[in-house]
XYZ file of C-alpha atoms in Angstrom:
427
model
C 101.464 39.278 1.149
C 103.410 36.828 -0.984
C 106.345 38.290 -2.851
C 106.340 37.700 -6.598
C 109.888 36.342 -6.312
C 108.932 33.863 -3.576
C 106.926 30.631 -3.823
C 103.275 30.870 -2.723
C 102.759 30.217 0.990
C 99.958 30.000 3.531
C 99.613 30.036 7.282
C 98.827 26.918 9.277
C 95.243 26.528 10.424
C 94.440 26.790 14.131
C 94.583 23.057 14.883
C 97.824 22.639 12.933
C 99.775 25.307 14.815
C 100.584 23.088 17.806
C 101.843 20.044 15.883
C 105.288 21.297 14.714
C 106.108 22.451 18.255
C 105.098 19.213 19.979
C 106.365 16.486 17.659
C 109.057 14.099 18.912
C 110.746 10.812 18.085
C 108.030 9.020 20.101
C 105.188 11.059 18.607
C 105.932 12.191 15.063
C 102.453 13.744 14.550
C 102.142 11.501 11.505
C 99.113 9.347 10.855
C 98.471 6.622 8.307
C 95.483 5.635 6.191
C 95.553 2.224 4.538
C 93.627 0.787 1.613
C 94.047 -2.931 1.009
C 93.096 -3.982 -2.509
C 92.096 -7.400 -3.835
C 95.200 -7.664 -6.035
C 98.885 -6.673 -5.621
C 99.756 -3.014 -6.175
C 101.550 -2.062 -9.396
C 104.043 0.702 -8.417
C 104.234 2.415 -11.829
C 100.475 2.790 -12.008
C 100.392 4.004 -8.408
C 102.925 6.717 -9.295
C 100.798 7.804 -12.248
C 97.734 7.859 -9.990
C 99.574 9.998 -7.432
C 100.499 12.515 -10.112
C 96.823 12.739 -11.108
C 95.609 13.054 -7.519
C 98.040 15.887 -6.813
C 96.491 17.901 -9.640
C 93.305 17.981 -7.547
C 95.142 18.495 -4.234
C 97.977 20.963 -4.970
C 98.140 21.883 -1.256
C 99.972 18.569 -0.752
C 102.934 19.992 -2.650
C 104.008 21.939 0.425
C 106.932 21.978 2.828
C 106.901 23.430 6.318
C 109.067 26.414 7.188
C 109.789 28.456 10.292
C 108.807 32.109 10.352
C 109.585 34.716 13.002
C 106.345 34.046 14.865
C 104.658 30.951 13.351
C 105.379 27.983 11.153
C 103.956 28.209 7.647
C 103.529 26.080 4.515
C 105.308 26.945 1.287
C 104.639 25.527 -2.166
C 107.499 23.291 -3.253
C 108.750 21.808 -6.540
C 109.969 18.673 -4.726
C 108.805 15.523 -6.535
C 106.279 13.235 -4.878
C 107.399 9.619 -5.330
C 105.709 6.417 -4.240
C 107.993 3.937 -2.516
C 108.007 0.423 -1.149
C 107.293 0.271 2.571
C 110.579 -0.037 4.462
C 110.464 2.491 7.320
C 108.555 1.868 10.581
C 104.888 2.988 10.467
C 104.325 6.754 10.873
C 108.042 7.489 10.703
C 109.084 11.124 11.166
C 108.301 13.459 8.268
C 109.106 16.782 9.972
C 111.690 17.650 11.127
C 113.879 15.495 8.934
C 117.484 15.513 7.750
C 116.405 17.102 4.501
C 113.345 19.161 3.672
C 110.502 17.009 2.407
C 106.862 17.116 1.477
C 104.533 16.521 4.407
C 103.201 13.205 3.158
C 104.389 9.942 1.682
C 102.695 7.190 -0.342
C 103.828 3.624 0.327
C 102.953 0.231 -1.086
C 103.316 -3.280 0.308
C 101.807 -6.272 -1.463
C 98.107 -5.346 -1.802
C 98.255 -2.298 0.472
C 98.445 1.373 -0.422
C 99.358 3.538 2.574
C 99.186 7.309 2.873
C 101.171 8.888 5.717
C 100.533 12.550 6.469
C 101.876 15.075 8.953
C 99.004 16.492 11.008
C 100.063 20.072 10.222
C 98.880 19.504 6.654
C 95.426 18.052 7.268
C 93.226 15.990 9.581
C 91.798 12.496 9.188
C 88.898 13.588 6.996
C 91.147 15.594 4.689
C 93.676 12.766 4.401
C 90.921 10.265 3.677
C 89.680 12.475 0.825
C 93.173 12.417 -0.664
C 93.629 8.656 -0.240
C 90.252 7.968 -1.826
C 91.194 10.207 -4.759
C 94.502 8.348 -5.081
C 92.836 4.917 -4.981
C 90.190 6.142 -7.448
C 92.842 7.223 -9.972
C 94.807 4.005 -9.446
C 91.816 1.757 -10.061
C 90.915 3.699 -13.211
C 94.407 2.977 -14.545
C 94.682 -0.573 -13.225
C 91.324 -1.656 -14.661
C 91.266 0.568 -17.720
C 89.285 -1.966 -19.710
C 86.539 -2.189 -17.073
C 86.070 1.598 -16.889
C 86.679 2.406 -20.569
C 82.986 3.009 -21.237
C 82.212 5.469 -18.434
C 84.125 6.808 -15.467
C 82.548 6.546 -12.001
C 82.043 9.847 -10.228
C 85.037 10.724 -7.992
C 84.451 10.183 -4.249
C 85.244 13.818 -3.288
C 84.544 16.571 -5.775
C 84.709 19.869 -3.878
C 85.923 22.950 -5.743
C 89.580 23.905 -5.335
C 88.865 26.995 -3.228
C 86.580 24.946 -0.943
C 89.363 22.434 -0.274
C 91.820 25.113 0.806
C 89.515 27.144 3.067
C 90.637 27.615 6.677
C 87.298 26.828 8.304
C 88.570 27.777 11.767
C 88.948 31.362 10.592
C 85.637 31.263 8.757
C 83.573 30.272 11.806
C 85.562 31.882 14.622
C 83.680 34.150 17.030
C 85.336 35.840 19.970
C 84.307 33.836 23.056
C 82.981 35.411 26.227
C 85.087 33.011 28.327
C 88.505 32.351 26.887
C 89.967 29.534 28.958
C 88.601 26.263 30.264
C 89.718 24.642 33.511
C 92.416 21.997 33.341
C 91.182 18.446 33.841
C 92.504 16.496 36.853
C 95.341 14.018 36.175
C 94.126 10.832 34.499
C 95.545 7.316 34.580
C 98.609 6.930 32.350
C 99.797 3.711 30.705
C 102.989 2.154 32.042
C 105.218 -0.482 30.534
C 108.305 -1.224 28.518
C 108.525 0.989 25.464
C 109.707 0.013 22.021
C 112.929 1.524 20.659
C 112.523 5.088 19.449
C 110.455 5.622 16.322
C 108.880 2.168 16.467
C 105.139 1.798 16.715
C 103.242 -1.306 17.797
C 100.108 -1.776 15.687
C 97.236 -4.181 16.347
C 94.425 -4.210 13.798
C 91.059 -5.870 14.360
C 88.631 -6.455 11.483
C 85.030 -7.438 12.182
C 81.647 -7.572 10.409
C 80.020 -4.150 10.560
C 76.506 -5.588 10.972
C 77.553 -7.541 14.089
C 79.153 -4.465 15.677
C 76.123 -2.293 14.877
C 73.758 -4.913 16.294
C 75.668 -4.916 19.604
C 75.464 -1.126 19.789
C 71.745 -1.033 18.959
C 70.961 -3.681 21.573
C 72.338 -1.255 24.149
C 70.712 1.862 22.698
C 74.084 3.331 21.756
C 75.979 4.451 18.698
C 78.949 2.397 17.543
C 81.385 5.096 18.701
C 79.777 5.202 22.154
C 79.978 1.425 22.524
C 83.598 1.205 21.387
C 84.591 4.058 23.687
C 82.945 2.328 26.669
C 84.612 -1.005 25.848
C 87.960 0.792 25.539
C 87.509 2.417 28.969
C 86.689 -0.969 30.519
C 89.645 -2.663 28.809
C 92.019 -0.026 30.169
C 90.564 -0.425 33.671
C 91.011 -4.206 33.579
C 94.766 -3.785 33.118
C 95.298 -1.132 35.812
C 97.187 -1.822 39.015
C 95.023 -1.600 42.147
C 96.893 1.454 43.437
C 96.262 3.296 40.131
C 92.500 2.789 40.194
C 91.864 5.957 42.167
C 92.591 7.925 38.975
C 89.922 8.368 36.288
C 90.358 6.790 32.870
C 89.899 9.426 30.160
C 89.691 8.880 26.402
C 90.070 11.833 24.039
C 87.635 11.762 21.098
C 88.489 13.855 18.003
C 85.320 15.346 16.530
C 84.891 16.269 12.858
C 83.626 19.864 12.929
C 82.343 19.477 9.371
C 79.391 17.651 10.949
C 78.447 20.860 12.783
C 79.579 23.660 10.428
C 79.242 23.505 6.615
C 82.723 22.930 5.230
C 84.376 21.057 2.369
C 87.862 21.948 3.581
C 90.622 19.403 3.053
C 92.648 21.062 5.836
C 92.355 20.507 9.592
C 88.888 21.162 10.964
C 88.358 19.177 14.139
C 88.069 19.563 17.897
C 88.490 17.101 20.763
C 86.250 16.139 23.664
C 87.327 14.107 26.687
C 85.126 11.221 27.804
C 86.057 9.592 31.084
C 84.944 7.344 33.895
C 86.095 7.211 37.516
C 85.987 3.534 38.445
C 86.826 4.386 42.086
C 83.470 6.159 42.420
C 81.231 4.411 39.888
C 80.164 0.814 39.420
C 82.313 -1.543 37.352
C 80.992 -3.206 34.215
C 80.110 -2.139 30.709
C 76.553 -0.923 31.329
C 77.310 1.871 33.864
C 80.352 2.947 31.849
C 78.310 3.037 28.636
C 75.602 5.091 30.357
C 78.201 7.698 31.375
C 79.741 7.708 27.888
C 76.323 8.283 26.288
C 75.597 11.132 28.720
C 78.947 12.758 27.920
C 78.456 12.437 24.159
C 74.953 13.898 24.289
C 76.104 16.827 26.426
C 79.108 17.716 24.277
C 78.184 16.861 20.696
C 76.023 19.899 19.962
C 76.781 22.780 17.628
C 76.765 25.215 20.547
C 79.260 23.243 22.656
C 81.539 22.437 19.719
C 81.437 26.107 18.693
C 82.462 27.139 22.210
C 85.327 24.666 22.155
C 86.518 25.828 18.731
C 86.321 29.506 19.727
C 88.370 28.944 22.897
C 91.120 27.272 20.859
C 91.096 29.999 18.214
C 91.118 32.748 20.872
C 94.644 31.713 21.860
C 95.784 32.172 18.269
C 94.156 35.639 18.165
C 95.714 36.686 21.479
C 97.972 39.689 20.774
C 100.566 38.796 23.468
C 100.935 35.239 22.140
C 101.136 36.423 18.534
C 104.079 38.692 19.444
C 106.063 35.900 21.125
C 108.979 34.750 18.875
C 108.669 31.228 17.488
C 111.473 29.608 19.586
C 109.713 30.742 22.768
C 106.331 29.712 21.333
C 107.741 26.209 20.826
C 108.607 26.021 24.528
C 105.221 27.404 25.626
C 103.186 25.135 23.338
C 105.196 22.053 24.297
C 104.685 22.760 28.005
C 100.967 23.416 27.481
C 100.611 20.204 25.480
C 102.285 18.141 28.206
C 100.065 19.726 30.854
C 96.945 18.932 28.822
C 98.150 15.379 28.126
C 98.195 14.649 31.861
C 94.399 14.704 31.779
C 94.105 12.084 29.015
C 94.783 8.330 29.149
C 94.309 7.416 25.474
C 92.371 8.476 22.393
C 89.786 6.927 20.101
C 89.016 8.376 16.674
C 86.074 7.102 14.646
C 86.699 8.132 11.039
C 83.280 6.789 10.054
C 82.177 5.239 6.790
C 84.572 5.365 3.841
C 82.774 5.946 0.551
C 84.008 4.906 -2.862
C 82.115 4.575 -6.163
C 79.969 1.423 -6.150
C 81.669 0.236 -9.319
C 84.977 0.084 -7.421
C 83.886 -1.430 -4.123
C 84.456 -5.035 -5.206
C 88.099 -4.208 -6.043
C 88.845 -3.069 -2.475
C 89.208 -5.311 0.585
C 89.129 -2.746 3.385
C 90.314 0.641 4.688
C 92.079 1.268 7.987
C 93.817 4.054 9.897
C 96.140 4.641 12.828
C 98.377 7.373 14.165
C 101.731 7.827 15.837
C 101.404 8.256 19.554
C 103.200 8.886 22.797
C 100.385 6.845 24.350
C 97.936 4.223 23.092
C 95.556 5.479 20.422
C 92.799 3.775 18.449
C 91.237 4.622 15.097
C 88.184 3.033 13.489
C 86.472 3.169 10.114
C 84.089 1.050 8.064
C 83.932 0.053 4.427
C 82.093 -2.596 2.461
C 80.547 -4.333 5.452
C 83.766 -4.431 7.494
C 84.546 -2.392 10.597
C 88.249 -1.974 11.349
C 89.645 -0.841 14.696
C 93.400 -0.213 14.714
C 95.443 0.407 17.862
C 98.869 2.022 17.788
C 101.208 2.806 20.649
C 104.831 2.877 21.843
C 104.536 -0.091 24.237
C 105.635 -3.694 23.737
C 102.551 -4.992 25.533
C 99.253 -5.371 23.653
C 97.321 -6.370 26.771
C 94.754 -3.536 26.748
C 94.106 -4.030 23.047
C 93.690 -7.793 23.433
C 91.255 -7.299 26.321
C 89.329 -4.834 24.144
C 88.924 -7.341 21.312
C 88.216 -10.190 23.747
C 85.271 -8.212 25.118
C 83.946 -7.738 21.579
C 84.230 -11.477 20.902
C 82.306 -12.161 24.119
C 79.527 -9.959 22.736
C 79.284 -12.206 19.684
C 81.432 -10.205 17.269
C 83.841 -12.155 15.051
C 87.262 -10.444 15.083
C 90.318 -11.118 12.901
C 93.553 -9.709 14.357
C 96.798 -8.735 12.645
C 99.885 -7.052 14.122
C 103.210 -5.701 12.926
C 105.173 -7.237 15.813
C 106.458 -10.806 16.192
C 104.994 -12.857 19.093
C 108.191 -12.708 21.161
C 107.970 -8.903 21.316
C 104.572 -8.945 23.032
C 105.698 -9.093 26.618
C 103.469 -7.912 29.413
C 104.207 -4.665 31.220
């Protein structure tokens, strides 16, 4: 129990427990959500909006601490300040030289960026917070427009619903605790950027064009993009590497399977792969395998089994009794072993919703994450679909092949990157 003389604290949720132990200078476990507005950001109003948003999300006023057996979050009086963007994207938040909150709010021209450590929340939870922040900012920035009536906030769950640990709520002891390790998958090679730098390539396209391409092939947008990603990776592989399967990890929002309004982590991951050494090349056979894999895995029963296996490790008495320094070593080794079976990841955040009265004031939303390997995130808003790639490599070849394939399908793509042309050397 919390001591009256100590600040309030809470344990990390199941998904969050691995992140403090496995973070590094190449993979800070920080991800970023971006909202680009139609007009330049006014820092003072953004600070006022942040103060308002934190009243609805007090869990963000937390720092991470080390206990005897687990990391935990403790309420902190540290001030939350917006700042101009100067650091590299997804720069380390924890551990840092000095204790800090587990998020930061940045601004650059028309962009508002929220960076969050994964121990605090997942993509859905962070998006709720960013939307609340943008909502409060637009109310202040366009006070005259909204003086008559305030639009309904985009996320209005009760405080106790936001702070629920849904892993604990839905956990059932599984009959089979451990799953078999996947065989080694193809791993990207190439010259890496200096430590703590992240190469970002962002592609914006009309949502209706992307959806039309998916519907023509009887697939969802996530299935199509996953298949195109697999093919793009294969196109850049060396011949001697093509005996290994290409595997993309897909984070799955468990709120779609279990009722939850939690603003904490509540997700699981499925692996979707294709062995080009055994199957036919080309988008159609790859897409067929991706669809089969999605249909087999994306059921409440299968996602429940996956969640229960992960939570069973946390409930294991021997593991619970292991001191934290040794847990760090065990979790890091387990994470590296699991990572051998994954080539890249693709996260579809889905549709971002804001009040209709505010939609015309916003250009688009986007997201990406720090990574030891190439990762992609996608979301849609206001008729635009944005796919953002982030990775530690100088080469953008896989990403460019990905977008080239979309253009060949008839999708108009606008690309932006954070690196100068001379840094984009092939691997």
